[in-house]
XYZ file of C-alpha atoms in Angstrom:
712
model
C 18.487 56.317 25.493
C 20.981 53.457 25.366
C 18.096 50.967 25.372
C 16.429 52.720 22.452
C 19.667 52.785 20.499
C 20.236 49.086 21.027
C 16.659 48.329 19.942
C 17.178 50.466 16.892
C 20.251 48.582 15.739
C 18.552 45.220 16.248
C 15.899 46.075 13.646
C 18.260 45.617 10.698
C 16.475 42.816 8.934
C 14.502 43.105 5.714
C 11.274 43.635 7.631
C 12.733 45.568 10.539
C 14.783 48.066 8.540
C 11.584 49.715 7.373
C 10.748 50.456 11.028
C 13.936 52.457 11.622
C 12.485 55.872 10.632
C 9.555 55.296 13.034
C 11.872 54.385 15.913
C 13.994 57.454 15.251
C 10.843 59.555 15.321
C 10.109 58.139 18.790
C 13.591 59.153 19.915
C 12.925 62.674 18.670
C 9.577 62.731 20.453
C 11.513 62.665 23.735
C 13.018 66.001 22.743
C 16.376 64.494 21.866
C 18.090 65.223 18.555
C 21.306 63.245 18.538
C 23.288 63.794 15.363
C 25.607 60.914 16.248
C 22.650 58.532 16.479
C 21.429 59.465 12.989
C 24.953 59.361 11.623
C 25.658 55.874 12.950
C 22.227 54.555 11.976
C 22.566 55.681 8.347
C 26.060 54.210 8.081
C 24.807 50.862 9.406
C 21.871 50.890 7.005
C 24.195 51.588 4.082
C 26.572 48.860 5.213
C 23.683 46.383 5.122
C 22.537 47.590 1.677
C 19.267 49.135 2.912
C 19.814 52.092 0.587
C 16.182 53.250 0.340
C 15.759 53.362 4.121
C 19.147 55.032 4.551
C 18.168 57.761 2.085
C 14.865 58.312 3.913
C 16.623 58.616 7.288
C 19.207 60.989 5.767
C 16.376 63.191 4.491
C 14.957 63.283 8.051
C 18.405 64.005 9.453
C 18.739 67.074 7.215
C 15.664 68.603 8.859
C 17.260 68.613 12.316
C 18.718 71.763 13.802
C 21.655 69.631 14.961
C 22.390 68.420 11.448
C 26.128 68.041 11.046
C 26.979 64.814 9.222
C 30.353 63.192 9.649
C 32.762 63.163 6.705
C 32.440 59.382 6.595
C 28.654 59.665 6.244
C 28.854 62.275 3.489
C 31.278 60.121 1.492
C 29.104 57.026 1.945
C 25.798 58.717 1.146
C 27.369 60.445 -1.886
C 28.401 57.024 -3.181
C 24.817 55.813 -2.697
C 23.309 58.797 -4.524
C 25.803 58.232 -7.344
C 24.768 54.581 -7.659
C 21.134 55.694 -7.740
C 22.022 58.422 -10.272
C 20.159 60.886 -8.039
C 21.765 64.023 -9.443
C 19.783 66.427 -7.265
C 20.971 64.848 -4.030
C 24.502 64.478 -5.406
C 24.691 68.256 -5.765
C 23.279 68.828 -2.266
C 25.695 66.358 -0.686
C 28.708 67.924 -2.404
C 27.534 71.292 -1.088
C 27.461 69.832 2.449
C 31.062 68.756 1.887
C 31.836 72.400 1.139
C 29.750 73.757 4.015
C 31.066 71.501 6.781
C 34.502 70.451 5.519
C 37.112 71.422 2.940
C 35.052 70.297 -0.024
C 34.815 67.224 -2.264
C 37.977 65.290 -3.127
C 39.029 64.262 -6.627
C 37.421 60.851 -6.180
C 34.118 62.492 -5.243
C 34.136 64.563 -8.425
C 34.901 61.460 -10.445
C 31.966 59.363 -9.206
C 29.627 62.361 -9.370
C 30.569 62.990 -13.006
C 29.963 59.300 -13.753
C 26.447 59.562 -12.329
C 25.601 62.651 -14.386
C 27.119 60.996 -17.459
C 24.987 57.880 -16.983
C 21.935 60.136 -17.298
C 23.307 61.789 -20.432
C 23.474 65.099 -18.568
C 26.195 66.912 -20.502
C 25.570 70.249 -18.746
C 25.882 68.593 -15.336
C 29.162 66.908 -16.241
C 30.592 70.130 -17.678
C 29.573 72.033 -14.551
C 31.318 69.521 -12.299
C 34.367 69.528 -14.553
C 34.500 73.322 -14.251
C 34.275 73.063 -10.444
C 37.036 70.452 -10.498
C 39.343 72.734 -12.510
C 38.539 75.655 -10.218
C 39.437 73.626 -7.137
C 42.425 71.606 -8.362
C 43.584 73.406 -11.523
C 44.120 72.020 -15.022
C 47.500 70.597 -14.049
C 45.688 67.777 -12.240
C 43.639 66.783 -15.275
C 43.498 63.037 -15.743
C 41.709 60.939 -18.340
C 39.420 59.862 -15.477
C 37.762 63.283 -15.594
C 37.289 63.526 -19.376
C 35.762 60.078 -19.827
C 32.451 61.071 -18.151
C 31.884 63.903 -20.647
C 32.413 61.526 -23.553
C 30.114 59.017 -21.819
C 27.372 61.658 -21.512
C 27.554 62.282 -25.272
C 27.417 58.522 -25.874
C 24.317 58.088 -23.706
C 22.527 60.782 -25.718
C 23.359 59.063 -28.993
C 25.531 62.013 -30.032
C 28.333 59.833 -31.361
C 30.100 62.555 -33.369
C 30.606 64.720 -30.285
C 31.998 61.700 -28.450
C 34.382 61.023 -31.354
C 35.483 64.681 -31.459
C 36.288 64.689 -27.740
C 38.155 61.393 -28.005
C 40.310 62.757 -30.829
C 41.110 65.910 -28.792
C 42.254 64.050 -25.685
C 45.934 63.680 -26.501
C 46.372 66.849 -28.578
C 44.244 69.449 -26.790
C 44.169 68.039 -23.256
C 47.465 66.164 -23.136
C 46.039 62.896 -21.820
C 46.108 59.464 -23.434
C 42.890 57.472 -23.808
C 42.776 54.331 -21.685
C 40.654 51.212 -22.206
C 37.694 52.866 -20.470
C 37.891 55.712 -23.001
C 37.906 53.270 -25.911
C 34.980 51.342 -24.427
C 32.958 54.542 -24.081
C 33.729 55.409 -27.708
C 32.560 51.923 -28.658
C 29.343 52.520 -26.717
C 28.828 55.822 -28.557
C 28.871 54.013 -31.886
C 26.519 51.426 -30.425
C 23.994 54.004 -29.234
C 23.997 55.498 -32.736
C 23.560 52.041 -34.350
C 26.775 52.638 -36.291
C 28.057 49.092 -36.814
C 30.892 50.048 -39.171
C 32.146 52.704 -36.770
C 31.999 50.288 -33.829
C 33.879 47.568 -35.701
C 36.603 49.993 -36.765
C 36.849 51.196 -33.156
C 37.234 47.584 -31.977
C 40.013 46.947 -34.498
C 41.747 50.134 -33.370
C 41.691 48.823 -29.800
C 43.321 45.596 -30.980
C 46.053 47.684 -32.643
C 46.973 49.294 -29.295
C 48.747 47.711 -26.330
C 45.390 47.571 -24.525
C 43.600 44.281 -23.964
C 39.837 44.257 -24.610
C 37.841 43.298 -21.531
C 34.375 41.854 -20.988
C 32.834 45.336 -21.344
C 34.486 45.720 -24.755
C 33.152 42.407 -26.019
C 29.796 42.850 -24.290
C 29.199 46.232 -25.949
C 30.067 44.968 -29.420
C 28.081 41.755 -28.965
C 25.112 43.813 -27.773
C 25.100 45.725 -31.065
C 25.001 42.582 -33.181
C 22.514 40.945 -30.802
C 20.078 43.830 -31.305
C 20.309 43.156 -35.038
C 19.669 39.424 -34.562
C 23.066 38.609 -36.104
C 23.672 35.273 -34.350
C 26.636 34.323 -36.526
C 28.574 37.464 -35.661
C 27.768 37.109 -31.940
C 29.061 33.528 -31.903
C 32.286 34.636 -33.635
C 32.846 37.372 -31.056
C 32.288 34.968 -28.150
C 34.957 32.694 -29.643
C 37.329 35.657 -29.915
C 36.589 36.672 -26.317
C 37.451 33.133 -25.169
C 40.791 33.364 -26.992
C 41.516 36.556 -25.028
C 40.524 35.011 -21.685
C 37.183 36.823 -21.379
C 34.871 33.937 -22.296
C 33.171 33.487 -18.910
C 31.502 36.900 -18.707
C 27.734 36.513 -18.482
C 27.209 39.611 -20.678
C 28.475 37.669 -23.687
C 25.778 35.037 -23.305
C 23.146 37.652 -22.513
C 23.911 38.876 -26.023
C 23.658 35.390 -27.524
C 20.223 34.871 -25.950
C 19.061 38.249 -27.259
C 20.461 37.532 -30.725
C 18.446 34.301 -30.979
C 15.295 36.106 -29.826
C 15.743 38.895 -32.365
C 16.379 36.210 -34.954
C 12.944 34.795 -34.161
C 14.181 31.670 -32.359
C 12.936 31.877 -28.768
C 13.373 28.129 -28.263
C 17.102 28.304 -29.043
C 17.406 31.373 -26.787
C 15.934 29.433 -23.884
C 18.302 26.525 -24.547
C 21.275 28.909 -24.244
C 19.839 30.263 -20.981
C 19.447 26.683 -19.699
C 23.057 25.858 -20.593
C 24.228 29.022 -18.838
C 22.904 27.635 -15.537
C 25.760 25.108 -15.450
C 28.542 27.082 -17.171
C 29.898 28.877 -14.106
C 29.608 32.306 -15.725
C 30.649 35.486 -13.927
C 27.598 37.588 -13.082
C 23.848 37.275 -12.697
C 21.748 35.226 -15.130
C 18.678 37.372 -14.483
C 19.001 39.498 -17.618
C 19.110 36.606 -20.095
C 16.137 34.885 -18.453
C 14.260 38.178 -18.508
C 14.905 38.321 -22.250
C 13.273 34.910 -22.661
C 10.368 35.866 -20.404
C 9.780 39.098 -22.321
C 9.969 37.315 -25.691
C 7.213 34.932 -24.586
C 5.186 37.936 -23.431
C 5.430 39.574 -26.854
C 4.304 36.330 -28.442
C 1.141 36.623 -26.330
C 1.765 33.164 -24.859
C 0.693 33.465 -21.240
C 1.213 29.760 -20.583
C 4.818 30.055 -21.793
C 5.380 33.145 -19.644
C 4.124 31.198 -16.621
C 6.329 28.215 -17.445
C 9.500 30.319 -17.859
C 8.711 32.263 -14.671
C 8.401 28.997 -12.741
C 11.634 27.716 -14.288
C 13.428 30.820 -13.055
C 12.138 30.093 -9.562
C 13.240 26.445 -9.725
C 16.714 27.386 -10.994
C 17.198 30.042 -8.318
C 17.491 32.883 -10.838
C 16.888 36.099 -8.945
C 13.985 38.282 -9.997
C 14.411 42.002 -10.567
C 12.159 44.871 -11.597
C 12.417 43.856 -15.265
C 11.180 40.357 -14.416
C 7.991 41.882 -13.073
C 7.889 44.180 -16.097
C 7.857 41.145 -18.408
C 4.985 39.586 -16.448
C 3.077 42.862 -16.663
C 3.774 43.104 -20.406
C 2.316 39.642 -20.963
C -0.890 40.546 -19.138
C -1.186 43.948 -20.839
C -0.807 42.406 -24.288
C -3.372 39.752 -23.385
C -5.909 42.503 -22.727
C -5.648 42.290 -18.936
C -3.989 45.559 -17.842
C -5.911 45.549 -14.547
C -4.059 42.374 -13.546
C -0.789 43.960 -14.685
C -1.603 46.891 -12.411
C -2.018 44.491 -9.472
C 1.601 43.402 -9.943
C 2.694 47.041 -9.882
C 0.494 47.928 -6.921
C 0.910 44.899 -4.670
C 3.292 42.170 -5.804
C 6.331 44.357 -6.467
C 6.210 46.331 -3.182
C 5.586 43.147 -1.174
C 8.802 41.711 -2.657
C 10.850 44.831 -1.987
C 10.747 46.380 -5.473
C 9.712 49.946 -6.099
C 7.724 50.446 -9.351
C 9.399 52.672 -11.885
C 8.133 54.778 -14.766
C 8.449 51.976 -17.331
C 6.153 49.751 -15.232
C 3.494 52.450 -15.365
C 4.110 52.817 -19.115
C 3.377 49.111 -19.634
C 0.019 49.347 -17.864
C -0.825 52.608 -19.648
C -0.140 50.877 -22.967
C -2.507 48.064 -21.977
C -5.270 50.523 -21.167
C -4.800 52.269 -24.524
C -5.037 48.898 -26.285
C -8.359 48.333 -24.482
C -9.500 51.909 -25.231
C -9.811 52.574 -21.466
C -8.331 56.038 -21.831
C -9.743 57.395 -18.556
C -7.584 54.845 -16.703
C -4.475 56.119 -18.510
C -4.909 59.611 -17.058
C -5.770 58.217 -13.636
C -2.670 56.003 -13.593
C -0.426 58.822 -14.811
C -1.639 61.078 -12.004
C -1.065 58.290 -9.502
C 2.496 57.862 -10.765
C 3.217 61.564 -10.325
C 1.773 61.466 -6.782
C 4.187 58.635 -5.995
C 7.032 61.016 -6.817
C 7.959 59.258 -10.084
C 8.949 61.742 -12.745
C 7.277 61.312 -16.180
C 9.608 60.095 -18.919
C 9.254 59.521 -22.661
C 7.873 56.022 -22.032
C 4.948 57.479 -20.069
C 4.517 60.706 -22.034
C 3.942 59.018 -25.411
C 0.972 56.904 -24.192
C -0.382 60.017 -22.499
C -0.410 61.825 -25.867
C -2.112 58.802 -27.437
C -4.712 58.777 -24.662
C -5.347 62.472 -25.261
C -5.834 61.856 -28.979
C -8.175 58.926 -28.336
C -10.197 61.034 -25.902
C -10.525 63.742 -28.544
C -11.509 61.155 -31.154
C -13.855 58.975 -29.167
C -15.440 61.710 -27.096
C -16.603 61.193 -23.523
C -19.234 62.529 -21.139
C -16.560 64.799 -19.703
C -15.067 66.150 -22.887
C -17.894 65.963 -25.391
C -17.760 64.397 -28.832
C -15.170 65.307 -31.430
C -16.213 65.740 -35.044
C -14.050 65.287 -38.137
C -12.958 68.929 -38.214
C -12.226 69.156 -34.507
C -8.567 69.457 -33.606
C -7.071 67.021 -31.135
C -6.956 69.792 -28.557
C -6.198 67.742 -25.473
C -3.518 65.676 -27.215
C -1.812 68.788 -28.592
C -1.891 70.445 -25.185
C -0.181 67.393 -23.693
C 2.348 67.423 -26.556
C 3.189 71.056 -25.831
C 3.619 70.364 -22.120
C 5.816 67.342 -22.785
C 8.068 69.151 -25.262
C 8.413 72.060 -22.879
C 9.422 69.902 -19.923
C 11.541 67.171 -21.540
C 15.275 67.239 -22.017
C 17.117 64.578 -23.971
C 19.265 63.871 -20.895
C 16.143 62.665 -19.090
C 15.498 60.189 -21.906
C 19.135 59.101 -21.959
C 18.876 58.461 -18.220
C 16.084 55.929 -18.690
C 17.483 52.409 -18.457
C 14.501 51.033 -20.352
C 13.061 52.959 -23.279
C 9.659 51.416 -23.824
C 8.231 52.281 -27.228
C 11.566 53.195 -28.829
C 12.207 49.785 -30.322
C 15.742 49.579 -31.698
C 15.947 53.287 -32.494
C 18.762 55.376 -31.075
C 17.859 58.125 -28.620
C 18.848 60.810 -31.122
C 16.422 59.278 -33.615
C 13.540 58.594 -31.225
C 13.596 62.082 -29.680
C 11.562 64.071 -30.459
C 10.020 61.961 -33.248
C 8.147 59.618 -30.884
C 6.121 62.548 -29.531
C 4.881 63.625 -32.973
C 4.374 60.357 -34.871
C 1.011 59.334 -33.483
C -0.618 62.746 -33.872
C 0.637 63.092 -37.448
C -0.711 59.604 -38.172
C -4.141 60.436 -36.714
C -4.392 63.810 -38.447
C -3.384 62.145 -41.709
C -6.174 59.600 -41.376
C -8.621 62.436 -40.720
C -7.407 64.366 -43.779
C -6.362 67.285 -41.595
C -3.422 67.999 -43.895
C -2.735 71.529 -42.650
C -2.192 70.192 -39.123
C 0.023 67.411 -40.489
C 2.290 69.979 -42.141
C 2.331 72.221 -39.069
C 3.229 69.351 -36.757
C 5.890 68.054 -39.135
C 7.435 71.528 -39.377
C 7.419 71.687 -35.586
C 9.162 68.298 -35.472
C 11.794 69.467 -37.975
C 12.451 72.604 -35.955
C 12.796 70.614 -32.728
C 15.013 68.003 -34.377
C 17.096 70.513 -36.300
C 17.994 72.327 -33.102
C 19.772 69.134 -31.999
C 21.396 68.383 -35.364
C 22.885 71.609 -36.685
C 24.862 69.743 -39.360
C 23.672 67.114 -41.798
C 19.963 67.849 -41.565
C 17.171 65.744 -40.159
C 16.550 62.158 -41.193
C 13.039 61.130 -40.079
C 12.727 57.599 -38.662
C 10.554 54.937 -40.267
C 7.557 55.534 -38.015
C 7.526 59.207 -38.919
C 7.850 58.414 -42.640
C 4.952 55.961 -42.341
C 2.782 58.595 -40.658
C 3.579 61.025 -43.492
C 2.725 58.342 -46.061
C -0.703 57.963 -44.441
C -1.341 61.688 -44.831
C -0.111 61.728 -48.437
C -2.242 58.707 -49.338
C -5.354 60.218 -47.787
C -4.646 63.395 -49.758
C -4.410 61.230 -52.926
C -0.892 62.551 -53.477
C 0.397 59.216 -54.744
C 3.668 60.593 -56.092
C 4.494 61.848 -52.604
C 3.671 58.399 -51.213
C 6.185 56.901 -53.653
C 8.812 59.499 -52.746
C 8.391 58.776 -49.035
C 8.581 55.037 -49.760
C 12.009 55.543 -51.317
C 13.164 57.318 -48.156
C 11.698 54.482 -46.067
C 13.592 51.803 -47.988
C 16.851 53.728 -47.621
C 16.241 54.127 -43.896
C 15.358 50.462 -43.515
C 18.520 49.348 -45.283
C 20.657 51.166 -42.705
C 19.139 48.995 -39.987
C 18.324 45.803 -41.869
C 21.413 45.068 -43.957
C 23.395 42.045 -42.876
C 26.854 43.315 -42.020
C 29.452 42.914 -44.779
C 26.923 41.235 -47.067
C 26.341 41.447 -50.795
C 24.035 39.900 -53.355
C 20.536 38.715 -52.486
C 18.967 37.897 -49.096
C 20.965 40.613 -47.347
C 18.234 41.517 -44.850
C 18.836 40.418 -41.259
C 16.096 38.068 -39.993
C 15.433 40.435 -37.081
C 14.525 43.171 -39.577
C 12.542 41.134 -42.067
C 9.251 42.910 -41.190
C 10.731 46.388 -40.809
C 8.976 47.718 -43.941
C 5.603 46.086 -43.268
C 3.775 49.251 -42.196
C 4.947 51.636 -44.950
C 4.570 48.904 -47.583
C 0.789 48.807 -47.155
C 0.472 52.502 -48.035
C 2.939 52.209 -50.905
C 0.881 49.382 -52.423
C -2.311 51.427 -52.029
C -0.576 54.397 -53.632
C 0.485 52.290 -56.622
C -3.084 51.023 -56.983
C -4.262 54.627 -56.996
C -1.984 55.228 -59.994
C -3.026 51.991 -61.727
C 0.534 50.633 -61.468
C -0.195 46.989 -60.692
C 2.942 45.772 -62.497
C 5.125 48.077 -60.385
C 3.350 46.706 -57.325
C 4.424 43.190 -58.320
C 8.010 44.318 -58.956
C 8.141 45.944 -55.515
C 6.995 42.808 -53.683
C 9.261 40.501 -55.692
C 12.311 42.685 -54.942
C 11.501 42.822 -51.230
C 11.270 39.034 -51.032
C 14.482 38.684 -53.045
C 16.341 40.997 -50.642
C 15.124 39.020 -47.628
C 12.253 41.165 -46.367
C 8.997 39.434 -45.491
C 5.412 40.570 -45.860
C 3.263 40.229 -42.761
C -0.309 38.945 -42.692
C -1.781 42.377 -43.357
C 0.574 42.946 -46.315
C -0.216 39.619 -47.979
C -3.957 40.040 -47.585
C -3.851 43.580 -48.957
C -1.534 42.663 -51.847
C -3.730 39.726 -52.876
C -6.862 41.902 -52.688
C -5.229 44.560 -54.877
C -4.169 41.952 -57.436
C -7.655 40.430 -57.477
C -9.413 43.713 -58.090
C -6.713 44.894 -60.506
C -7.343 42.171 -63.079
C -4.690 39.719 -61.867
C -7.045 37.164 -60.384
C -4.988 34.068 -61.201
C -1.864 35.401 -59.499
C -3.969 36.504 -56.537
C -5.518 33.051 -56.255
C -2.184 31.238 -56.531
C -0.525 33.518 -53.976
C -3.405 33.012 -51.553
C -3.099 29.237 -51.967
C 0.655 29.253 -51.367
C 1.020 31.952 -48.708
C -2.223 32.134 -46.738
C -4.238 28.945 -47.046
C -1.837 26.765 -44.994
C -2.979 28.786 -41.962
C -6.690 28.609 -42.816
C -8.858 26.507 -40.467
C -12.258 26.987 -41.988
C -15.219 29.328 -41.652
C -16.449 27.757 -38.423
C -13.116 28.398 -36.739
C -13.136 31.932 -38.148
C -16.411 32.721 -36.403
C -15.533 30.893 -33.193
C -12.088 32.459 -32.870
C -13.125 35.997 -33.602
C -16.684 36.099 -32.252
C -17.660 39.036 -34.450
C -19.203 39.844 -37.796
C -16.957 38.608 -40.574
C -16.738 41.909 -42.417
C -15.233 43.600 -39.325
C -12.297 41.188 -39.158
C -8.863 42.717 -39.764
C -5.449 41.135 -40.287
C -4.040 42.103 -36.898
C -1.774 39.094 -36.290
C 1.525 39.807 -38.028
C 3.232 36.431 -38.189
C 0.335 33.962 -38.470
C -0.558 34.001 -42.148
C -4.196 33.298 -43.028
C -6.722 34.879 -45.400
C -9.216 37.324 -43.982
C -12.814 37.671 -45.075
C -12.260 40.618 -47.441
C -9.515 38.729 -49.275
C -11.688 35.695 -49.944
C -14.604 37.872 -51.070
C -12.368 39.648 -53.604
C -11.037 36.300 -54.805
C -14.609 35.079 -55.202
C -15.296 38.130 -57.357
C -12.178 37.466 -59.435
C -13.248 33.852 -60.034
C -16.748 35.017 -61.037
C -15.256 37.458 -63.550
C -12.894 34.881 -65.034
C -15.684 32.351 -65.410
C -17.955 34.881 -67.059
C -15.249 35.730 -69.601
C -14.891 32.049 -70.500
C -11.317 32.500 -71.676
C -8.012 30.917 -70.884
C -5.695 32.681 -68.474
C -2.004 33.416 -68.253
C 0.642 33.724 -70.927
C 0.006 30.187 -72.176
C -3.772 30.595 -71.986
C -4.289 27.694 -69.596
C -7.899 26.608 -69.194
C -9.493 28.247 -66.185
C -10.549 24.941 -64.639
C -6.952 23.762 -64.715
C -5.878 26.874 -62.821
C -8.634 26.458 -60.248
C -7.604 22.827 -59.630
C -4.137 24.013 -58.575
C -5.715 26.081 -55.777
C -7.962 23.550 -53.988
C -7.847 25.112 -50.510
C -8.646 28.624 -51.723
C -11.427 27.351 -53.989
C -12.953 25.306 -51.164
C -12.981 28.381 -48.893
C -14.601 30.458 -51.657
C -17.229 27.835 -52.461
C -18.121 27.367 -48.760
C -18.217 31.093 -48.005
C -21.355 31.930 -45.992
C -23.817 34.212 -47.740
C -23.878 37.351 -45.632
C -26.106 40.408 -45.760
C -23.192 42.775 -45.145
C -21.655 45.761 -46.951
C -18.668 43.744 -48.212
C -20.592 41.086 -50.156
C -23.143 43.689 -51.208
C -20.553 45.969 -52.807
C -18.150 43.344 -54.189
C -20.412 40.420 -55.095
C -23.689 42.299 -55.519
C -25.466 40.188 -52.900
C -28.203 41.407 -50.544
C -28.860 44.978 -49.532
């Protein structure tokens, strides 16, 4: 036995630690169940940071008839479960403390509450707080045990509840908020995207005797970084330096993110490079992951590879998000199978366990490729691996269900126009029935939420896609039923103040209204969309023109397309022009799809000159000729869509409509514009557009047939 024990303890290396459970099984095969051996082994594993193996051995230990863990082991394993936020095992371990000893101590309750709070589990925190009072009485209440409840509210995006509790601390509970309390309140405002509230909170901290720490500055900087407000982030870093907190790496994580959200990835990488030699406190992994992920979203695989190699050269440690960025790049490049290889092989071989958001990335890639059968297969595999579904995996599952219903398959038959999205709705019902907001709050990465707060994204994200699809299919009864269901689900979480649908939901409703030819409703929803966008897009403390933050300049791109179509349906071309001019004046930008649509609508609405001049100024600089158009896209011209948001170039439909406008103007033989300029003079000011029109290939397709009267 002594020989086996010695061999067991010598296996504590990265490779050998994984063999410990097998060696212990051999010990048990001799008919020996030594509690002390398990106890000591788990403690040594924890001491050497082999948490996953330690947890596995502890699970085996619990199955033994001789199971009686030492107090030292229970305290250590509780700390591990708290770090892992494993609330189920936290509860079991605290019960063992009751069963075998005199019960958890105050410190144990504190770290357990923190773990439940980090998952946004308000009920769990309240339950533990009740147990604490029952064991120690209210006389022993300390701010340490109220902070977790406020933190749980903050994680859920329920800022008002966090504020209410904070304000009750001194009066109702007789305890004074400390800096941790203030920082949690600051986080609550941050989770709710309430910049004004956060700034007032920060100023209130400065008015106390408390000194802001790196968490204080990091939280506030994170808010402005998410908005792409580089100027404000730089100012806060200067202030942090004045208060002796200027070396915290979190501050520069925020600066990197601010540059990325401001559209300047090159400057973000320069900051990350400088950080390598600044002697900052903390890991540089997060900021380099930001750069890596930004390159991935730009669909620049060569840049992703270069940044990844630079991280290796600089000795920046990889983590699970590093691999997530690599997977995102491959998924967006149409190669989800390669992304899956990273999840399946590369991550485990480097000691990283795939998480739900990794599966969500690959699922999103399969949806993009319309490989919906692989989405279901991967989801089932994830569940078999013991990974609980989260919002990031449930939303693509609903989309896959809808696509299956739409596209049809040998297994599920073919769906007609009147067929409901039965599979998708079944999945939606299952998801809504099994999801709690605390589970979403517990996700460290919320893929698919964008910059929305949790309170805004849940449950909207589950409904948006189905409402969008039903709207496109003119299934207006189902749109209303689903929207009512969303309101009921949302209203149950917001008893006061009503429900304010997020932009994606408003866009989905605009689709339905447009398809129903209810153009007044489209306009009404557009007004809501602009109000919602202003909350997120307005540059803080700004007035006058150009008040939109660069990070939010495309925030109205999707709803704008349907608003423009709705105005065309009402014959309001002049209002269309006013809308676009105001957006540009405020600082919003139109994306490639918007510009192409707007120019098409102008051309077919009798404003051919303006359409031609806008095309020349906005789109033609990105035009590379018809040969490049065919080579790059490799498809029939009339099937080309304006999918690339930031690269502005005219698409086929736009040039065909401009050709029609030029034909009409020439046939009229009149001057154009207020000053009645000769048509030829106007055409000479648009040489690139005119060249593209004159060299347009003659195609026997439905577009030229219907617009130009050619062929067919």
